[in-house]
Structure formats: structure tokens, C-alpha cells
CSV table of N, CA and C and ligand atoms in Angstrom, one decimal:
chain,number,residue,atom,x,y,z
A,6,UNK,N,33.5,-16.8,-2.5
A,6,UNK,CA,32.7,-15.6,-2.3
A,6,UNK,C,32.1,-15.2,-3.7
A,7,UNK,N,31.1,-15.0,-3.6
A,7,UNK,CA,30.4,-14.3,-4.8
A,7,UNK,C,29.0,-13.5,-4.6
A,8,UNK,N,29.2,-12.3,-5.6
A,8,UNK,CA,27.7,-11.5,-5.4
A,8,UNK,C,26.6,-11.7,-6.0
A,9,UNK,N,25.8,-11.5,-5.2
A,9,UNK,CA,24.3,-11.7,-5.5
A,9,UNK,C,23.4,-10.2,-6.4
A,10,UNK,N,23.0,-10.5,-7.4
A,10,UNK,CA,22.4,-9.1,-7.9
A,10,UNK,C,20.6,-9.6,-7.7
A,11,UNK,N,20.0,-8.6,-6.6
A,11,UNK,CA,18.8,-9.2,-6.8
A,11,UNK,C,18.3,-7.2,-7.5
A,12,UNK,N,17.1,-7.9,-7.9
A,12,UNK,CA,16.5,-7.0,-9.1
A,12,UNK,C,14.8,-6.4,-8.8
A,13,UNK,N,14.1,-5.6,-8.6
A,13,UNK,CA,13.0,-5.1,-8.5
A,13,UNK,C,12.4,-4.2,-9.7
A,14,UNK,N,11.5,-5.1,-10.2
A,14,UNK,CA,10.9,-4.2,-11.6
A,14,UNK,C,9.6,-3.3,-11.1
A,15,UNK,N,9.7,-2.1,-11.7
A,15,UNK,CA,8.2,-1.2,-11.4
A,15,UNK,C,8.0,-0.8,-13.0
A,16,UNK,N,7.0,-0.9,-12.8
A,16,UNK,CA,6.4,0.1,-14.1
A,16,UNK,C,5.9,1.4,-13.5
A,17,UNK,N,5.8,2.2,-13.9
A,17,UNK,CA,5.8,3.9,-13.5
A,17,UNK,C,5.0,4.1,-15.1
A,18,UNK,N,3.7,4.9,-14.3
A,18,UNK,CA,2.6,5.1,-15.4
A,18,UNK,C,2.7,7.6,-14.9
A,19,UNK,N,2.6,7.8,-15.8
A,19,UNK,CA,2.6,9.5,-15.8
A,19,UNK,C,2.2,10.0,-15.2
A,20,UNK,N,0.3,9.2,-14.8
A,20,UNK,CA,-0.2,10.1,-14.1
A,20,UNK,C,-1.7,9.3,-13.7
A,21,UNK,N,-2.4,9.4,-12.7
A,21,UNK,CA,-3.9,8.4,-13.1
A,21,UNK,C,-4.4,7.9,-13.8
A,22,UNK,N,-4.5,9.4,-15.0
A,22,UNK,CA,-5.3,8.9,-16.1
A,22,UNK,C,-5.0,7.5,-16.6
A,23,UNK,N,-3.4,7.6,-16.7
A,23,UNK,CA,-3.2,6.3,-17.3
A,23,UNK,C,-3.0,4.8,-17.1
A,24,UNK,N,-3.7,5.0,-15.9
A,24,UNK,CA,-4.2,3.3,-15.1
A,24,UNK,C,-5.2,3.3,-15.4
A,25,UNK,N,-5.4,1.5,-15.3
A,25,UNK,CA,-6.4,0.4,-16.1
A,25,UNK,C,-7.4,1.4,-15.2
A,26,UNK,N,-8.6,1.0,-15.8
A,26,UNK,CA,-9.8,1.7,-15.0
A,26,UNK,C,-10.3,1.3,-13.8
A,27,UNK,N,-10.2,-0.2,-13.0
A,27,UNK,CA,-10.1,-1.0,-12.5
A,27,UNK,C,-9.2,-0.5,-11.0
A,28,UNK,N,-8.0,0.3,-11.8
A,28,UNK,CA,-7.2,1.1,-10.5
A,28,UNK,C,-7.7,2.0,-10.5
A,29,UNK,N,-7.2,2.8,-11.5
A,29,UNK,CA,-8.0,4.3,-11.3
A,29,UNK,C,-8.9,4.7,-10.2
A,30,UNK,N,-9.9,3.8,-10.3
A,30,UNK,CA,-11.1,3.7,-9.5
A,30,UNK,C,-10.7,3.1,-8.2
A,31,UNK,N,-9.4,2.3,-7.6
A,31,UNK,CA,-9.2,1.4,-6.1
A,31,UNK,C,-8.2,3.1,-6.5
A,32,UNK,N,-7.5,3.7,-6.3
A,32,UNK,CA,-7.0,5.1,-6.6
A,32,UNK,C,-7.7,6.1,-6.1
A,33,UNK,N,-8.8,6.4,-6.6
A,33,UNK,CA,-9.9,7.4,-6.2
A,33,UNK,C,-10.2,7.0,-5.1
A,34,UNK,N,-10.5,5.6,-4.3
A,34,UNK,CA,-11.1,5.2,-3.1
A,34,UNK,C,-10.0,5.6,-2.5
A,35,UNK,N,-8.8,5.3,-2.5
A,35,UNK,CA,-7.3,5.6,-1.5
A,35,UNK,C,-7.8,7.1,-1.3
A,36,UNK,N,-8.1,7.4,-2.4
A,36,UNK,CA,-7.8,9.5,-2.1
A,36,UNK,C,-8.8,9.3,-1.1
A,37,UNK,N,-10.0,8.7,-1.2
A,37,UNK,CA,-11.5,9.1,-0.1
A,37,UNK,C,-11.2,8.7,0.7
A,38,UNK,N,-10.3,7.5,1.2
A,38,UNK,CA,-9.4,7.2,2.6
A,38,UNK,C,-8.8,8.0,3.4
A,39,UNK,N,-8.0,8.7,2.3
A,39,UNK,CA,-7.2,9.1,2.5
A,39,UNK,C,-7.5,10.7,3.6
A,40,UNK,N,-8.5,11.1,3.2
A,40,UNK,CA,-9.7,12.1,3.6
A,40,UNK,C,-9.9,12.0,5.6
A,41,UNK,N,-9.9,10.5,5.4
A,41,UNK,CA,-9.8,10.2,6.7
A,41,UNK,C,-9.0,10.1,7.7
A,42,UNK,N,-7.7,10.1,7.3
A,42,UNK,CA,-6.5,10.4,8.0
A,42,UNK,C,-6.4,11.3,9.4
A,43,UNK,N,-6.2,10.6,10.4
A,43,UNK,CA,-6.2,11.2,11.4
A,43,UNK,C,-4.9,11.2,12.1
A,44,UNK,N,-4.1,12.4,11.2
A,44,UNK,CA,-2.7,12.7,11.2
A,44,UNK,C,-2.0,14.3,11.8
A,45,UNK,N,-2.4,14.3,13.7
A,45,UNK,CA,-1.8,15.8,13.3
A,45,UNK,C,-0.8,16.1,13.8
A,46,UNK,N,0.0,14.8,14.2
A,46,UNK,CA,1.2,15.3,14.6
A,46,UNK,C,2.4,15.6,13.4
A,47,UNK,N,2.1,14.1,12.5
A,47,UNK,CA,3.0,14.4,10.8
A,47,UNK,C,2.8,15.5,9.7
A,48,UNK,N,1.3,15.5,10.1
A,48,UNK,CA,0.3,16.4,8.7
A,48,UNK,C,0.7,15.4,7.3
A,49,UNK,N,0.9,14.2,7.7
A,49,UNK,CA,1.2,13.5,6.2
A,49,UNK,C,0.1,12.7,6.6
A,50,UNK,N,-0.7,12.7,5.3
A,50,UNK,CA,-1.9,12.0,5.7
A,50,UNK,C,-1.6,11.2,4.3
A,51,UNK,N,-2.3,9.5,4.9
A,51,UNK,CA,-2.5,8.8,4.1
A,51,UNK,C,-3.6,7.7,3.7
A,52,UNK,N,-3.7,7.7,2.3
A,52,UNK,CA,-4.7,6.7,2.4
A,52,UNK,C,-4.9,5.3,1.3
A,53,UNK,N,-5.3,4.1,1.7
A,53,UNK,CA,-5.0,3.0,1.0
A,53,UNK,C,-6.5,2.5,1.1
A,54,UNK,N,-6.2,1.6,-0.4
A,54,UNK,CA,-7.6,1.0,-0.8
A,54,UNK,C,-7.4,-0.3,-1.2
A,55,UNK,N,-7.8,-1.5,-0.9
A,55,UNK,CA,-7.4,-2.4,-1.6
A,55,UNK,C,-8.7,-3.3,-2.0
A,56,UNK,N,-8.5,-4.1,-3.1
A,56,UNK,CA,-9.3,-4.7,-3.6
A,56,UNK,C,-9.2,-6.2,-3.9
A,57,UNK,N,-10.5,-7.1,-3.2
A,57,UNK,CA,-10.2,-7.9,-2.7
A,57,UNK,C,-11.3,-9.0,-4.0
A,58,UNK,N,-10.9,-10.1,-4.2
A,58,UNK,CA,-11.3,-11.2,-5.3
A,58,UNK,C,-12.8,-11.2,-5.0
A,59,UNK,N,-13.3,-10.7,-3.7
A,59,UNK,CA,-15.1,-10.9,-4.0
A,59,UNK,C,-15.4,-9.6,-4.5
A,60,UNK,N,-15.1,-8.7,-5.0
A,60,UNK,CA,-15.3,-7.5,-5.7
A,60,UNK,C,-15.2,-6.5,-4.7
A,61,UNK,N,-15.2,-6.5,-3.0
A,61,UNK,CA,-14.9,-5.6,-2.2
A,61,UNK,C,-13.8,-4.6,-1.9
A,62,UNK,N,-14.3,-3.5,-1.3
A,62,UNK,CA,-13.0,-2.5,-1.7
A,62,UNK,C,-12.8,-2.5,-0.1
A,63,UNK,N,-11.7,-2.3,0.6
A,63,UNK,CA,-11.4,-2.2,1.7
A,63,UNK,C,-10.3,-0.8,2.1
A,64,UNK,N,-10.8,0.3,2.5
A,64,UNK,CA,-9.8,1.5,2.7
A,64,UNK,C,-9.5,1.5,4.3
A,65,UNK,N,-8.5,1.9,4.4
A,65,UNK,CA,-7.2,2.6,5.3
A,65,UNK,C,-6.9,3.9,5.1
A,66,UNK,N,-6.8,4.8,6.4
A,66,UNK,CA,-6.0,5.8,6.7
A,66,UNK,C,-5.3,5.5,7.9
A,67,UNK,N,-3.9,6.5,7.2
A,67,UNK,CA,-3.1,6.6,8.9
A,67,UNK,C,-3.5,7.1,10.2
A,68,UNK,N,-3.7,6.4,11.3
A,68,UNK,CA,-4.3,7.0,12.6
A,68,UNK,C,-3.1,7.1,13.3
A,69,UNK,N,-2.9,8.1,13.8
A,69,UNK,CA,-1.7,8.6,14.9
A,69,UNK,C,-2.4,8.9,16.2
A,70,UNK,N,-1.0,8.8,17.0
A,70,UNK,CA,-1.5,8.7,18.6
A,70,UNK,C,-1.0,9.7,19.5
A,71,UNK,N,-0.7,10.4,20.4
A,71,UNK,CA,-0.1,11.2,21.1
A,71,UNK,C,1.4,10.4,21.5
A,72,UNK,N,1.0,9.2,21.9
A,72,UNK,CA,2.3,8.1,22.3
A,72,UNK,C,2.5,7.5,20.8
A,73,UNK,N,3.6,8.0,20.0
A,73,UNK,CA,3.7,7.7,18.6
A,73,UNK,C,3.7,6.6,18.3
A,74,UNK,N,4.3,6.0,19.1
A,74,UNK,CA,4.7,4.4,17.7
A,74,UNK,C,3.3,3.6,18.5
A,75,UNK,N,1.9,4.2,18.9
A,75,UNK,CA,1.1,3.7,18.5
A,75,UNK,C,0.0,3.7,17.9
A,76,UNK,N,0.4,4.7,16.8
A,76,UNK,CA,-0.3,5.3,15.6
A,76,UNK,C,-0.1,4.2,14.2
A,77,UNK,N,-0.8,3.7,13.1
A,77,UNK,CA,-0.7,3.1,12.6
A,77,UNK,C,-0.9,3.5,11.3
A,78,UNK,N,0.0,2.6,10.2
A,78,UNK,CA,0.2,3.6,8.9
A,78,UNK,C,-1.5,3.2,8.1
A,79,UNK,N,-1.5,3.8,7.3
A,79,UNK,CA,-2.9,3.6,6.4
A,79,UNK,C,-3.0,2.0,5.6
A,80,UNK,N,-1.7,1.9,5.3
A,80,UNK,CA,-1.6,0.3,4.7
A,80,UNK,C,-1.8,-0.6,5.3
A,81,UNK,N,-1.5,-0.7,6.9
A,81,UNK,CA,-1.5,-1.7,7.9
A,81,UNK,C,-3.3,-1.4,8.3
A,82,UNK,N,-3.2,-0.5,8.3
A,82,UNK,CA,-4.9,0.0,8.7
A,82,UNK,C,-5.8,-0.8,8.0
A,83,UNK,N,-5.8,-0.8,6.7
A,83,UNK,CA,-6.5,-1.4,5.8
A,83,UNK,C,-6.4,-2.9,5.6
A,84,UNK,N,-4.8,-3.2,5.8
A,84,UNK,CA,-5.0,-4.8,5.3
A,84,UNK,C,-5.2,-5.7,6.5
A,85,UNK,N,-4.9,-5.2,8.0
A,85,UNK,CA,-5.4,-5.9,9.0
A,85,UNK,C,-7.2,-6.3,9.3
A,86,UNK,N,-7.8,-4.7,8.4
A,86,UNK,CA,-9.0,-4.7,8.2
A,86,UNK,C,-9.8,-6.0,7.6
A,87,UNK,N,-9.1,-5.8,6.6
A,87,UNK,CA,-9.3,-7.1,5.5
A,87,UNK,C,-9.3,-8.4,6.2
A,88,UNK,N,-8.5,-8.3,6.5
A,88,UNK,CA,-7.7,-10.1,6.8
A,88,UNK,C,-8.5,-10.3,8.1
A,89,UNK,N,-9.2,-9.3,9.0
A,89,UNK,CA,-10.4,-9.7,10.1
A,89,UNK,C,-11.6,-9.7,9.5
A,90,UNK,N,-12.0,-9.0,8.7
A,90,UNK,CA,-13.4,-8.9,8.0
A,90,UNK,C,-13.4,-9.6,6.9
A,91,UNK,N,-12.5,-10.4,6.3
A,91,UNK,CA,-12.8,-11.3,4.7
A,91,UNK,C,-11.6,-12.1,5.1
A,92,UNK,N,-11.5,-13.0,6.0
A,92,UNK,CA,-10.4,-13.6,6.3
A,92,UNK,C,-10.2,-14.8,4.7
A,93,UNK,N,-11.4,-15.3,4.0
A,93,UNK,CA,-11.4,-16.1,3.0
A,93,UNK,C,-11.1,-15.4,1.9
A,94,UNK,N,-11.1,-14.4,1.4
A,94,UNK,CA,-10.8,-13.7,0.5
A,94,UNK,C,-9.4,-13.5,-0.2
A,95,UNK,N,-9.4,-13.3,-1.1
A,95,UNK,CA,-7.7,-13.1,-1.6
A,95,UNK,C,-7.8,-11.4,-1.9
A,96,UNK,N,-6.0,-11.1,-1.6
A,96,UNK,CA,-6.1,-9.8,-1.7
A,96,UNK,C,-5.2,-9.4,-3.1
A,97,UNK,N,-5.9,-9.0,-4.0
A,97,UNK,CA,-6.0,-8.7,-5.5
A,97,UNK,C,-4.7,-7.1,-5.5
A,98,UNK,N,-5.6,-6.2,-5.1
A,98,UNK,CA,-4.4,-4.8,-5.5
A,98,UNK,C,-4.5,-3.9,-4.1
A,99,UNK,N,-3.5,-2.8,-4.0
A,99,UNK,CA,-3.9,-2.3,-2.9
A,99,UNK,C,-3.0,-1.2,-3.9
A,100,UNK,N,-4.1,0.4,-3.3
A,100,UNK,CA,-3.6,1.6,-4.0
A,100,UNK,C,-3.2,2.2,-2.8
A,101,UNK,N,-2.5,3.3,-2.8
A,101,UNK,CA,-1.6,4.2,-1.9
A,101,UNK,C,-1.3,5.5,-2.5
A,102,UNK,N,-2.3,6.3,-2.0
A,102,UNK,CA,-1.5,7.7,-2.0
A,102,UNK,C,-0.8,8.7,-0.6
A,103,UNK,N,-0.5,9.4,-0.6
A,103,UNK,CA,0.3,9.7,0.5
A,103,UNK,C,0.8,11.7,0.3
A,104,UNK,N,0.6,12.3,0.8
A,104,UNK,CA,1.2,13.4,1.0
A,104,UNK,C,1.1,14.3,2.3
A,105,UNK,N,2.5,15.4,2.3
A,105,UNK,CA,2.1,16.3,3.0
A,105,UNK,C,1.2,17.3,3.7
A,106,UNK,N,0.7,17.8,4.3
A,106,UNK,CA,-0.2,18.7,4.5
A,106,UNK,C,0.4,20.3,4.7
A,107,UNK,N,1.9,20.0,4.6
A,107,UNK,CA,2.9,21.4,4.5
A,107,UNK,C,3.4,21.3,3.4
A,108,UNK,N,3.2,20.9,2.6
A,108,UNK,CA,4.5,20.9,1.5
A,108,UNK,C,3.6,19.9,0.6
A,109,UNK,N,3.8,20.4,-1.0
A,109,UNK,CA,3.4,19.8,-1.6
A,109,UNK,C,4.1,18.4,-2.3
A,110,UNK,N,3.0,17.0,-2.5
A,110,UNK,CA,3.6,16.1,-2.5
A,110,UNK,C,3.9,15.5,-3.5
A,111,UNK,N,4.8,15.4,-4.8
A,111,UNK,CA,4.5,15.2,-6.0
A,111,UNK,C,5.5,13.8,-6.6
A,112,UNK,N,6.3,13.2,-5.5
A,112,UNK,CA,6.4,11.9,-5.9
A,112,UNK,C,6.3,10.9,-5.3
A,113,UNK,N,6.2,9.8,-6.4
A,113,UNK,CA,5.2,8.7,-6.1
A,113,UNK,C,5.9,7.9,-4.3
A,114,UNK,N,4.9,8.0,-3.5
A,114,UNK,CA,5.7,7.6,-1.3
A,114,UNK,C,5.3,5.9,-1.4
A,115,UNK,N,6.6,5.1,-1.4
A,115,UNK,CA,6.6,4.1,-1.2
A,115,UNK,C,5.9,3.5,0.4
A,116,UNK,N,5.1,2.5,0.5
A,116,UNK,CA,4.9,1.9,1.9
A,116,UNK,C,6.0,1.6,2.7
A,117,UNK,N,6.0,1.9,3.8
A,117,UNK,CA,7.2,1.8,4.4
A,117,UNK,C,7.6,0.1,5.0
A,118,UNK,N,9.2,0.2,5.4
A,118,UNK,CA,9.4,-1.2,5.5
A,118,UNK,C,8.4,-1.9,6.3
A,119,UNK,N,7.7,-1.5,7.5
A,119,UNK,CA,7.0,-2.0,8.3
A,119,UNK,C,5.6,-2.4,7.4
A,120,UNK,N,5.0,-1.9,6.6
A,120,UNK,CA,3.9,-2.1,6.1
A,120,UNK,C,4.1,-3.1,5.2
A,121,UNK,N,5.3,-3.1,4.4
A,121,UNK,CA,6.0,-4.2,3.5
A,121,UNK,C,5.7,-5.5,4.3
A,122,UNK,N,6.4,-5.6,5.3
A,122,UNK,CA,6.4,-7.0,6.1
A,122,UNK,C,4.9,-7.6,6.4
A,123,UNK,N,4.1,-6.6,6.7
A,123,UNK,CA,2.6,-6.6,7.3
A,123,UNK,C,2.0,-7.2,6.1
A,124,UNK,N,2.1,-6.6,4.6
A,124,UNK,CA,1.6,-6.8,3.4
A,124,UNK,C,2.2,-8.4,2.9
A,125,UNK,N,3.6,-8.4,3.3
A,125,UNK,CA,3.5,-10.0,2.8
A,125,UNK,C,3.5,-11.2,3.3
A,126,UNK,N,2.9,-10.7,4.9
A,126,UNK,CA,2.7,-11.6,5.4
A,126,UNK,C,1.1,-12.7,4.6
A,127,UNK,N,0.1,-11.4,4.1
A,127,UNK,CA,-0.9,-11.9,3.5
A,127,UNK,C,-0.3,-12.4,2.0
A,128,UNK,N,0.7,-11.8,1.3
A,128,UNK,CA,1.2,-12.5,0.1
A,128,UNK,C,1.6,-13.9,0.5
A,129,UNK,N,1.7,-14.1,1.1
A,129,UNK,CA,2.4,-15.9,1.6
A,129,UNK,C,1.2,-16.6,1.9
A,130,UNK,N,0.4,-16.2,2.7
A,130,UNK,CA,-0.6,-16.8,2.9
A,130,UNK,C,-1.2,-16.9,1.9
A,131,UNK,N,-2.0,-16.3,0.9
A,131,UNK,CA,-2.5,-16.7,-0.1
A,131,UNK,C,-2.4,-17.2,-1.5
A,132,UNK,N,-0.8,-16.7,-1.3
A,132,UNK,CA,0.1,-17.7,-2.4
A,132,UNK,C,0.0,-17.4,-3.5
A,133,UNK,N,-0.9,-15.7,-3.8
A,133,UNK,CA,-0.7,-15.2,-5.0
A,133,UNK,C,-0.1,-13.4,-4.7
A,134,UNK,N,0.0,-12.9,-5.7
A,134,UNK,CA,0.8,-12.0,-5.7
A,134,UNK,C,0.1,-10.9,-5.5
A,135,UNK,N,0.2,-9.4,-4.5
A,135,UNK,CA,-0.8,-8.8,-3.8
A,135,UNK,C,0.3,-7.3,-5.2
A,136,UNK,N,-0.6,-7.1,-6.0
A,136,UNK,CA,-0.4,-5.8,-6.8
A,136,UNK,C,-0.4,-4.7,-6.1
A,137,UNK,N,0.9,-3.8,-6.1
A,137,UNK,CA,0.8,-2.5,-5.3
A,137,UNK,C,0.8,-1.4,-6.2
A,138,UNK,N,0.2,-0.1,-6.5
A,138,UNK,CA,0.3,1.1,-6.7
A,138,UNK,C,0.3,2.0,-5.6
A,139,UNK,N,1.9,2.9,-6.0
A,139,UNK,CA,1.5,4.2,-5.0
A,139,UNK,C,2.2,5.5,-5.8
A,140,UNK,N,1.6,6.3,-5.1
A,140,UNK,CA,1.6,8.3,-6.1
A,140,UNK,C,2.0,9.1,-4.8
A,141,UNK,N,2.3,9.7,-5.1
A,141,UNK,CA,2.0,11.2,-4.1
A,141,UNK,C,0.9,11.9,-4.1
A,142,UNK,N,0.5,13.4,-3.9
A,142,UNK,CA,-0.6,14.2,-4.0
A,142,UNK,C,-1.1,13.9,-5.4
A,143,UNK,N,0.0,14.0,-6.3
A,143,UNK,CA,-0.4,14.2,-7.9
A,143,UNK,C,0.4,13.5,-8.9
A,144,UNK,N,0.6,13.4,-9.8
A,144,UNK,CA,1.7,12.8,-10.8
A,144,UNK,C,1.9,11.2,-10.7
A,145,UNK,N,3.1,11.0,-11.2
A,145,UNK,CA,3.6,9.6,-11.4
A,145,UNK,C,2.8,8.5,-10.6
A,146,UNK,N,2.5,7.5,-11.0
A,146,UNK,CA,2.0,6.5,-10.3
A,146,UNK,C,2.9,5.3,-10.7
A,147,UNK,N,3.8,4.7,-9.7
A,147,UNK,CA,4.3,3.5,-9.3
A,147,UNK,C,3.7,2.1,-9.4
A,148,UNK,N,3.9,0.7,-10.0
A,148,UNK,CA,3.0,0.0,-9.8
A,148,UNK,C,4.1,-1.0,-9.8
A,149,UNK,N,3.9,-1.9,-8.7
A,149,UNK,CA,5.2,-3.1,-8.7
A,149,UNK,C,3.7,-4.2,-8.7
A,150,UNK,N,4.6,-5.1,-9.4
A,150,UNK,CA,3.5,-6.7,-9.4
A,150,UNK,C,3.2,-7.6,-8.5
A,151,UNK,N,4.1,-7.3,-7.2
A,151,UNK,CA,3.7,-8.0,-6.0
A,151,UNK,C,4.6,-7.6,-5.2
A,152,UNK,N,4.4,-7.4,-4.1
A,152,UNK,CA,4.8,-7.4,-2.7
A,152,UNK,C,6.3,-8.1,-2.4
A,153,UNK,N,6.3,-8.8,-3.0
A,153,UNK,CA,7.7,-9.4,-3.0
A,153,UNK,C,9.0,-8.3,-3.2
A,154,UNK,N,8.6,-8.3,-4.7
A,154,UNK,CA,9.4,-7.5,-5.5
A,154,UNK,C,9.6,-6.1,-4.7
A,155,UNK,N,8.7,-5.6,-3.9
A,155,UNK,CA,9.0,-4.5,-3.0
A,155,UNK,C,9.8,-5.0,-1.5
A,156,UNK,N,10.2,-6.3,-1.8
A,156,UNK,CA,10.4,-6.5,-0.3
A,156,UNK,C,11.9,-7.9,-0.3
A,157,UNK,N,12.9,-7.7,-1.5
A,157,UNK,CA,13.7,-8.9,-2.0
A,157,UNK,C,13.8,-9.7,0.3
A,158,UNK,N,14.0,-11.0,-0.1
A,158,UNK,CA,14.5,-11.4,1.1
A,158,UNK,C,14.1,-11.4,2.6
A,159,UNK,N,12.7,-11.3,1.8
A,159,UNK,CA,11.9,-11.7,2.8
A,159,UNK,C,11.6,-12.1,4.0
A,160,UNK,N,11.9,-12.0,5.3
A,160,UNK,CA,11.4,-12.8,6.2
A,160,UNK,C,9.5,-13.6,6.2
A,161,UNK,N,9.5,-14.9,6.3
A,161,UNK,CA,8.5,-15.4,6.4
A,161,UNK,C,8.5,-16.4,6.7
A,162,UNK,N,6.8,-17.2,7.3
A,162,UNK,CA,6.8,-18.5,8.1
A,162,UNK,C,7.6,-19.4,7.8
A,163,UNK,N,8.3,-19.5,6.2
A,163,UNK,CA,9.1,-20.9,6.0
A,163,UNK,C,10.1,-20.9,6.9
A,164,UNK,N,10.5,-20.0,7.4
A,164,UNK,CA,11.5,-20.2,8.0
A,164,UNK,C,11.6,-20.4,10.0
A,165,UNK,N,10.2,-20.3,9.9
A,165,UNK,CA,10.0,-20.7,11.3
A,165,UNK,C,10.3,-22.1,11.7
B,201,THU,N1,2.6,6.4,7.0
B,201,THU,C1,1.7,5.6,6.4
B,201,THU,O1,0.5,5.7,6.6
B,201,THU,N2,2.2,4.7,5.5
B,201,THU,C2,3.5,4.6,5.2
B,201,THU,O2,3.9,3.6,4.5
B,201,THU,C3,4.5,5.5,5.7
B,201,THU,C4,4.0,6.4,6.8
B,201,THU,C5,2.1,7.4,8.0
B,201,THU,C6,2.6,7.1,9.4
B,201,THU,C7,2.5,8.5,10.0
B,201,THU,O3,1.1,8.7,10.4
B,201,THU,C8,2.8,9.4,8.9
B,201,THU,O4,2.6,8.7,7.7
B,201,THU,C9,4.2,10.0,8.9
B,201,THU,O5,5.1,9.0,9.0
């Protein structure tokens, strides 16, 4: 018997300002996603932006449903979008902000496990590494280097 230490690196930046400009700006589109959010059963509205190798920006908000679990998070919103509408395209970065609409939201809201899975199913397919950033309302911004690293142990096709 022996233990296994698996390891997840983030870099954590202060605050907007201090992402590449490149995010900043796939950041700012999340927020204008985010706008769209059609959340009133949670009041957590969210919104995702990703950016895609032909210079296209693709945003997501969370849509909720009266019958819940068939409401869909803003991440899955977005990258299902992608992957029908630029099926050739590789997916480069995807930004995430996320907050309450009762309570203010000030640390950085990880994608949840379900969106994790959804996100690497396109990391496997394209064989390169899908850059995540996510914040709350304000402050800290989160940035892991791929999809993986937010997701050790993976379930995926190799093992079908
Ligand atoms: N939500 C997302 O959009 N992304 C996540 O990663 C976590 C949760 C949404 C789903 C639901 O509309 C609301 O946030 C509360 O769970």
C-alpha cells in the first residue's frame, strides 16, 4: 500500500487589473454574460466567456428552469455553444465570474464539478490545455493552466 499525493497549482492574481490584457478583456465579456443570466430561483447569476484560436469570443450565462436540474450552469452554456458553432476550433481560455444577487460576492466561485467534466471533455479532444480564470463579484482572480489541474483523475474516453 502506498499514498498517492496528487497536486493542483493556481496562480491567484489581486484583482483584474492585474491580468494579461487579453483576459481582462475575455473577463469583461464574462461580466456582459453574465448580465444575461436568467437566474431567479438562486439569484446567483453567472457568466462565462471563452476564447476560441480563431479570435472568437463565445459567452454563457446560467439559465434556470422551474424543474431545476434543468437549468444549466453558464460554463456548460457557453462551451456546448462553442463546440456546435466552431466545432474546428480549439478552445484557448474561458473566464468565469459568478455572484450572488443577495449577498455580496467577493471570492474567487470555482466551476462546479459538473461543468469540470463538460470542460474536459473538450480538453481531451483537442489535446491542448483549456486556461481557466474565475473571480467572484470583485477581487481575487483565480487562474489554473488547464482543466485538468482543476479536475485530478479524470474520467475520459481512454477509458471507454
Ligand atoms: N452555476 C453556474 O452557472 N456555474 C457553476 O459552476 C456553479 C453554479 C449556476 C447554476 C445555478 O443557476 C446557480 O449557479 C446556483 O447554483
Amino acid at each position: 500500500m502506498k499514498d498517492i499525493k496528487i497536486e493542483s497549482i493556481l496562480t491567484v492574481y489581486d484583482n483584474i487589473e492585474e491580468l494579461p490584457e487579453e483576459v481582462s478583456n475575455l473577463m469583461d465579456h464574462a461580466m456582459l454574460a453574465r448580465k444575461n443570466s436568467y437566474s431567479p430561483y438562486s439569484k446567483f447569476s453567472v457568466g462565462a466567456a471563452i476564447l476560441l484560436d480563431n479570435h472568437q469570443i463565445v459567452l454563457g450565462s446560467n439559465q434556470e428552469n422551474a424543474s431545476y436540474p434543468s437549468g444549466l450552469c453558464a460554463e456548460r452554456t457557453a462551451i456546448y455553444y462553442a463546440g456546435s458553432q466552431f466545432p474546428e476550433a480549439k478552445i484557448l481560455k474561458m473566464a468565469i465570474i459568478a455572484g450572488s444577487r443577495i449577498h455580496q460576492t467577493m471570492t474567487p466561485i470555482p466551476p462546479c464539478g459538473a461543468c469540470r467534466q463538460a470542460i474536459a471533455e473538450y480538453e481531451v479532444k483537442q489535446d491542448a490545455p483549456i486556461e481557466i480564470y474565475f473571480m467572484g463579484e470583485t477581487g481575487k482572480v483565480v487562474k489554473s493552466h488547464s482543466l485538468a489541474n482543476l479536475l485530478p483523475l479524470v474520467f475520459d474516453k481512454s477509458v471507454l
